[in-house]
Amino acid sequence: MSTSDSTKRNRDEEAARTLFGRSLEFSEVHALTGPTVLWFVVFLLGPLALIVVYSFLTYSSFDVLYEFSLAAWTQSVFTANTASVFARTLVMGVGVTALTLALGYPVAYYMRFHLSETAGTLLLLFLVIPFWTSGIIRALGYYPILGKAGVINQLLIMAGVLDQPLSWLLFSPFSQLVGYLENLIVFMIAPIYISLSQLDSDLLDASETLRGDPVDTFVNVTWPLSLPGVTIGTIFVFVLTIGNFTIPTLLSSGSSTVSTFIYLTVSSGLRYPSAAALSLTLLAIVLAVVYALTRKVDLTEIAEG
Amino acid sequence: MPDDQVNRRNFVKYAGAAAGTAALAGCGGNGGGGSGDGGESSTSGTQSSGDSGARPVKWIGPAWSARDPQLEKYTEVTGNEIESTIASIPSTQQKILSGGASNFDAVSLETSGIGALQKNGAVDPIPKSDLDGWNKDDIAPLFTNPGERVGYLDAQVDTMNDYLWEDSETREKLSFPPHVANFDSVGYNPKYVDSSGETTTWSAIFDDKYNGKVAMDSISSIAIPETLMHLADNDMVDVSTSELNNPTKKQIDAAVDFLIKQKNQGQFRALWSAYGRSVNLMSSEEAIIGDIWQPACFDIRRTGTPCTYGTMPSSGPQGYRYWWGGITPVKPGASQRNNLSEVSSLLQDVHWSAWFPRFIHNWGYTTPNYVNTDLVRKGEDETGRGMGAEYYDWAYRGKKTYEQIDKPNLFSPADYDWSWDEQTPAKNGMERDCGPVDDRIDRIGFFQIWPDNASYMLDSWKDFRSA
């Protein structure tokens, strides 16, 4: 076999391998991402496009006409009434997120620094156990607790603290807040706990060695390193709060949030264009909040993995 | 990358933690949706052999309109297999108008809910000649001749005929033939609400005395006419009897403005749209008065909380909220599936029978064939026996029970042992709330429909809901 033949054969094999390798890589990538992409296209982008289209259609008494119209936007979204509902919902979202953070962070901190890893995980599981009961049942469960004839009021009356039951315990902003906290606090605790679990203990020792007191150590070491968990927890709690349906429906005295407003729009007269426009507005707000919270993400590092 | 930044990997990691939490929690963040309307929909069925049409016969409607014993009775009587899809009123409308019209044979709704299907051509009216039971001897004049029976309602009578007939002039085909009806009022807890007066009006739910203790219906087509009656009675709005169920935009504004003020003053303990919620509010005594349904009053009593269903006055603009529920073929489903006659049979053979009036009056509902006393009072047919003398006279004639009832505000007709044979009513027997059926018919305030200004009403209603 001549040298030139051997060189040619090596070149061909390399070309084939490269081609095969590229081909393999190509098919691997597509095989791995294809189902996910297809899933998102069929079940996310497709329906979303449909919602966008519907928001520009004409409504006529229980019927949607395929005629372009801005009425759903001008009459249902850009109104003072809708703005107040969005404002109320966002205020509730911010308030609940702040409270869950204030109450959830110490729990996560305790689980990380005062319990063993096994005990921490076990406690996390305990926090989840109430969720094995339906959210509707748990919301209704507040009636015998916070109601006028509920446990708290009756105990306070029996103890002589009250003459009349407190009516603001139930069907009020207070009862909604309690419901949201109970539902969502675990979504704040879990990511913060995971974040704190990754924290290198040597850094805390180093802070102490450098004469940092516990407060300094927390402010300069623990808190900054737990921010990823705080951010993720904030996103989850905020988004779940403003999209929640059960709690404002069952624990408020009848005040609307965006989600109950959308339901009202559909359930009374099947006004799909208005419901679509409201849903898209809510989606835009959620995306804006998520974007704002994750704006520090380095896209290059994401690409590099 | 600084550690406090969120990159893809740790985002996925933390999100995974939260998602894992959510998974363990059974996606508890939202805790499921739904309005509490008893679920959006569910399907149940019965079994048997069939004949020419597609089987099973498919029936869709709210729970109150299509209970399992009604399906079982249909199969027992006709031998046809039937299946029901139970859905809330909006969900029923949605399923049929969003492409499901070919999948169902029969739909049952109430008068304000059926309008959407009628206007969109989704019902297939039944020729009067196909319903032997539809005659003036067997069906109450309230349906066969409302102009004569409740002429005092002026133009509201026209809306009754419009909903009942395909063409209210020719009256050849029934667009929405009735199977139940009721005269709704105000329910209250007599422990806290003065019940010494003989009558109750809608004004009671707006009385300052009950501030923060009212369960208010949040359905606009119901709450607005109720409010208009209160306003009219107090000279706070200019509205005629004819307009009560079909108000002008100005009247809608007046009612909604008033309701917003009431809401902001804390008059309502909570709003309700789902039946179960109204029962819950009243039975837990969170609310002590409300514009609840009559079956809700019975269910409240069953929980041990007393409830009285108010009797409306015989004069003035305030009166009962009258509605009927009906069964009608779905277009084009019933004809495509060759089940038009089966739907007629479902209506006539089961719901205009001897058995059904007794069954459904356990929830307080009236049936259109109650005037057929030979059948309904002491008669029987292939569905079974009628109500019996005691139950019929109690339900329709305002007679007392034959047994003494110590706690009338806890009385439930479903739990009482009714006598078939006629006897003498007990001196301390109990009279049905709201009195004899003729009194109820004489005291109707408005007939519940889907009004002409519905779009405007719904937009205004959003102001109330968001207040």
XYZ file of C-alpha atoms in Angstrom, chain B residues 20-373:
354
model
C -40.024 19.194 43.948
C -41.733 20.819 46.860
C -44.662 21.579 44.630
C -44.751 18.014 43.391
C -44.713 16.679 46.920
C -47.314 19.237 47.781
C -49.541 18.009 45.011
C -49.065 21.301 43.126
C -50.588 22.971 46.122
C -49.725 26.523 45.157
C -52.999 27.136 43.564
C -54.702 24.393 45.376
C -56.741 23.643 42.319
C -59.097 26.008 40.672
C -62.760 26.006 40.222
C -65.402 28.223 41.529
C -66.713 25.816 44.016
C -69.661 25.327 41.755
C -69.630 21.721 42.611
C -66.913 21.094 40.085
C -66.906 22.174 36.495
C -68.151 18.900 35.171
C -68.321 15.193 35.789
C -69.912 12.261 34.059
C -72.029 9.428 35.372
C -74.154 6.857 33.714
C -76.706 4.139 33.925
C -77.112 1.077 31.840
C -79.627 -0.749 29.759
C -80.492 -1.790 26.245
C -81.411 0.630 23.509
C -83.455 1.080 20.370
C -82.970 3.108 17.190
C -80.915 6.119 18.310
C -77.325 6.351 19.477
C -76.744 5.034 22.975
C -76.306 6.111 25.603
C -78.596 9.121 25.385
C -76.409 12.019 26.430
C -77.730 14.674 28.775
C -75.848 17.710 30.070
C -76.852 20.155 32.787
C -76.264 21.412 36.341
C -76.499 18.996 39.273
C -79.869 20.269 40.476
C -81.447 19.510 37.118
C -80.191 16.008 36.423
C -79.793 13.865 39.504
C -78.906 10.190 39.285
C -82.361 8.880 40.304
C -83.819 10.767 37.312
C -81.461 8.914 34.983
C -82.203 5.611 36.662
C -85.920 6.233 36.357
C -85.558 7.004 32.653
C -83.762 3.721 32.067
C -86.318 1.875 34.176
C -89.209 3.327 32.201
C -87.826 3.300 28.655
C -85.099 0.685 28.730
C -82.742 3.185 27.147
C -79.239 3.715 28.398
C -78.578 7.328 29.426
C -75.528 9.232 30.605
C -75.312 12.648 32.239
C -72.587 15.238 32.202
C -72.952 17.458 35.228
C -71.620 20.963 34.735
C -72.165 24.451 36.083
C -74.396 26.753 34.007
C -71.489 28.604 32.325
C -69.686 25.339 31.759
C -72.790 23.801 30.170
C -73.096 26.793 27.845
C -69.423 26.601 27.061
C -69.433 22.887 26.264
C -72.348 23.179 23.867
C -71.402 26.450 22.207
C -67.744 25.514 21.837
C -68.256 22.559 19.548
C -70.084 20.100 21.783
C -73.524 20.577 20.234
C -73.130 17.388 18.213
C -72.150 15.330 21.237
C -75.230 15.789 23.409
C -78.905 14.917 22.979
C -80.472 16.852 25.823
C -79.584 19.928 27.838
C -81.156 21.158 31.049
C -80.649 24.680 32.330
C -82.689 27.428 33.932
C -84.297 30.355 32.164
C -81.419 32.836 32.407
C -78.951 30.198 31.214
C -80.876 28.792 28.248
C -81.058 32.162 26.458
C -77.477 31.821 25.266
C -78.239 28.485 23.608
C -81.498 29.689 22.098
C -79.904 32.813 20.634
C -77.119 30.754 19.114
C -79.406 28.123 17.589
C -78.181 25.323 19.826
C -81.604 23.990 20.850
C -83.996 21.950 18.743
C -87.564 22.896 19.749
C -90.021 20.055 20.310
C -93.343 20.134 18.376
C -96.191 20.492 20.826
C -97.859 17.552 19.137
C -94.970 15.296 20.232
C -95.709 15.993 23.889
C -99.036 14.443 24.842
C -98.604 15.689 28.371
C -98.575 19.312 27.268
C -102.186 20.342 27.701
C -104.001 22.756 29.941
C -105.352 20.029 32.187
C -101.984 18.492 32.961
C -99.648 21.489 32.930
C -100.115 24.534 35.157
C -101.571 27.684 33.558
C -98.459 29.495 34.724
C -96.844 27.799 31.731
C -99.666 27.153 29.304
C -101.305 30.531 29.711
C -99.089 32.938 31.650
C -100.845 35.941 30.157
C -103.962 35.019 32.061
C -102.384 33.572 35.181
C -99.717 36.228 35.879
C -100.872 39.059 33.664
C -99.950 41.463 36.435
C -96.334 41.027 35.383
C -97.106 42.975 32.202
C -94.390 42.628 29.562
C -92.536 40.042 31.657
C -95.189 37.618 30.425
C -93.882 38.125 26.909
C -90.426 37.080 28.018
C -91.927 33.896 29.507
C -93.523 33.034 26.193
C -90.366 33.958 24.308
C -88.306 31.544 26.363
C -90.932 28.809 26.255
C -91.842 28.816 22.570
C -89.805 28.858 19.413
C -92.372 31.327 18.085
C -94.553 32.833 20.773
C -97.164 33.798 18.181
C -97.781 30.416 16.551
C -96.908 28.352 19.655
C -96.254 25.200 17.692
C -92.863 24.196 19.073
C -91.604 24.286 22.642
C -88.122 25.729 22.794
C -87.598 25.296 26.537
C -90.281 23.068 28.080
C -90.138 23.089 31.899
C -89.436 20.220 34.270
C -88.999 22.184 37.536
C -89.752 25.694 38.724
C -89.370 27.733 41.852
C -90.203 31.001 43.543
C -87.048 32.128 45.275
C -86.979 34.396 48.260
C -84.841 35.481 51.198
C -83.606 32.847 53.645
C -82.755 33.814 57.188
C -81.752 32.442 60.546
C -84.700 33.045 62.909
C -82.375 33.017 65.917
C -81.036 36.394 64.844
C -83.542 37.812 62.388
C -86.916 39.046 63.513
C -89.497 36.757 61.963
C -92.556 38.186 63.669
C -93.717 39.904 60.481
C -95.835 37.915 58.097
C -93.793 38.754 55.066
C -90.220 39.351 54.075
C -88.886 41.500 51.249
C -85.595 41.818 49.420
C -85.079 45.011 51.404
C -84.139 42.843 54.386
C -80.774 41.980 52.836
C -79.991 45.693 52.635
C -81.162 46.474 56.169
C -78.516 48.193 58.311
C -79.436 45.860 61.157
C -77.753 43.044 59.294
C -74.628 44.912 58.280
C -71.790 42.461 57.739
C -74.112 39.483 58.109
C -75.578 39.089 54.623
C -74.782 36.349 52.092
C -75.294 38.051 48.736
C -75.753 36.320 45.423
C -73.038 37.447 43.024
C -74.850 36.572 39.785
C -75.683 39.853 38.058
C -78.899 38.781 36.303
C -80.276 37.765 39.713
C -78.888 40.393 42.066
C -79.747 43.412 39.913
C -83.517 42.778 39.651
C -83.625 41.949 43.373
C -81.975 45.283 44.094
C -84.253 47.115 41.669
C -87.288 45.821 43.534
C -85.890 47.185 46.786
C -85.069 50.525 45.168
C -88.468 50.753 43.493
C -90.220 50.015 46.766
C -88.342 52.897 48.360
C -88.817 55.324 45.459
C -85.119 55.288 44.706
C -85.431 54.345 41.062
C -87.987 54.665 38.327
C -88.696 51.165 37.059
C -91.881 49.552 35.808
C -92.965 45.964 36.443
C -92.215 45.179 32.801
C -88.649 46.396 33.177
C -87.749 44.526 36.358
C -86.333 41.502 34.538
C -85.089 43.473 31.544
C -83.751 46.762 32.924
C -82.480 49.748 30.983
C -78.867 50.852 31.244
C -79.878 53.664 33.586
C -81.666 51.223 35.879
C -78.694 48.882 35.825
C -76.474 51.798 36.823
C -78.797 52.676 39.690
C -78.773 49.105 41.012
C -75.020 48.636 40.658
C -74.221 51.998 42.250
C -76.427 51.079 45.183
C -74.798 47.663 45.530
C -71.307 49.154 45.412
C -72.250 51.478 48.267
C -73.635 48.543 50.218
C -70.503 46.532 49.599
C -68.219 49.379 50.626
C -70.253 49.861 53.801
C -69.583 46.222 54.642
C -73.172 45.065 54.301
C -72.205 41.718 52.804
C -70.386 39.115 54.824
C -69.465 37.361 51.598
C -70.668 36.970 48.042
C -71.733 33.579 46.815
C -72.267 32.076 43.393
C -71.904 28.397 44.242
C -74.810 26.735 45.977
C -72.605 24.995 48.556
C -71.022 28.255 49.597
C -74.401 29.766 50.410
C -75.207 26.746 52.579
C -71.841 26.975 54.267
C -72.174 30.689 55.012
C -75.592 30.284 56.573
C -75.026 27.015 58.409
C -71.840 28.322 60.025
C -73.794 31.470 60.978
C -71.210 33.646 59.304
C -74.230 35.072 57.506
C -77.682 35.192 59.061
C -79.687 36.318 56.042
C -79.251 36.003 52.299
C -80.894 35.655 48.911
C -80.378 31.910 48.950
C -82.136 29.148 47.044
C -84.922 27.181 48.667
C -83.035 23.837 48.603
C -80.193 25.627 50.380
C -82.597 26.445 53.186
C -83.370 22.722 53.591
C -79.689 21.827 53.509
C -78.938 24.479 56.135
C -81.577 22.923 58.358
C -80.005 19.506 57.897
C -76.796 20.863 59.428
C -78.767 21.810 62.535
C -78.924 25.544 61.846
C -82.471 26.903 61.702
C -83.565 28.594 58.517
C -86.776 30.255 57.428
C -87.626 30.944 53.825
C -89.400 34.290 53.668
C -92.905 34.832 52.346
C -93.114 37.734 49.933
C -95.852 40.388 50.240
C -99.035 40.309 48.190
C -98.722 43.893 47.014
C -96.022 46.342 46.017
C -93.135 45.878 43.618
C -91.336 43.218 45.645
C -92.021 39.562 45.036
C -90.538 36.138 44.407
C -87.821 35.495 41.872
C -89.541 33.084 39.512
C -87.589 30.797 37.195
C -88.030 27.430 35.625
C -85.644 24.693 34.643
C -86.300 22.771 31.475
C -85.043 19.997 29.253
C -84.688 20.489 25.526
C -82.956 18.712 22.627
C -79.515 19.950 21.634
C -79.141 20.992 18.018
C -77.778 19.272 15.973
C -76.795 16.481 18.419
C -80.262 15.091 19.140
C -81.300 14.802 15.486
C -77.920 13.611 14.246
C -77.905 10.910 16.897
C -81.527 10.118 16.161
C -82.592 10.849 19.716
C -85.199 13.589 19.390
C -87.987 11.321 20.565
C -85.814 10.071 23.423
C -85.455 13.618 24.718
C -89.207 14.117 24.523
C -89.598 10.874 26.417
C -87.076 11.958 29.039
C -89.118 15.068 29.657
C -92.577 13.621 29.500
C -92.252 10.064 30.774
C -89.952 10.867 33.698
C -90.431 14.518 34.622
C -94.150 14.944 34.004
C -94.802 11.705 35.815
C -96.265 10.730 39.183
C -92.898 9.979 40.757
C -90.915 13.130 39.956
C -92.993 15.758 41.846
C -92.460 13.910 45.115
C -88.791 13.319 44.426
C -87.966 16.918 43.534
C -90.091 18.581 46.181
C -87.628 17.262 48.720
C -85.553 20.194 47.438
C -88.583 22.506 47.452
C -89.048 22.654 43.686
C -92.417 22.779 41.991
C -93.201 20.707 38.904
C -95.308 22.012 36.001
C -97.729 19.067 36.229
C -98.782 19.724 39.833
C -102.257 20.697 38.593
C -102.783 17.110 37.463
C -103.941 16.100 40.933
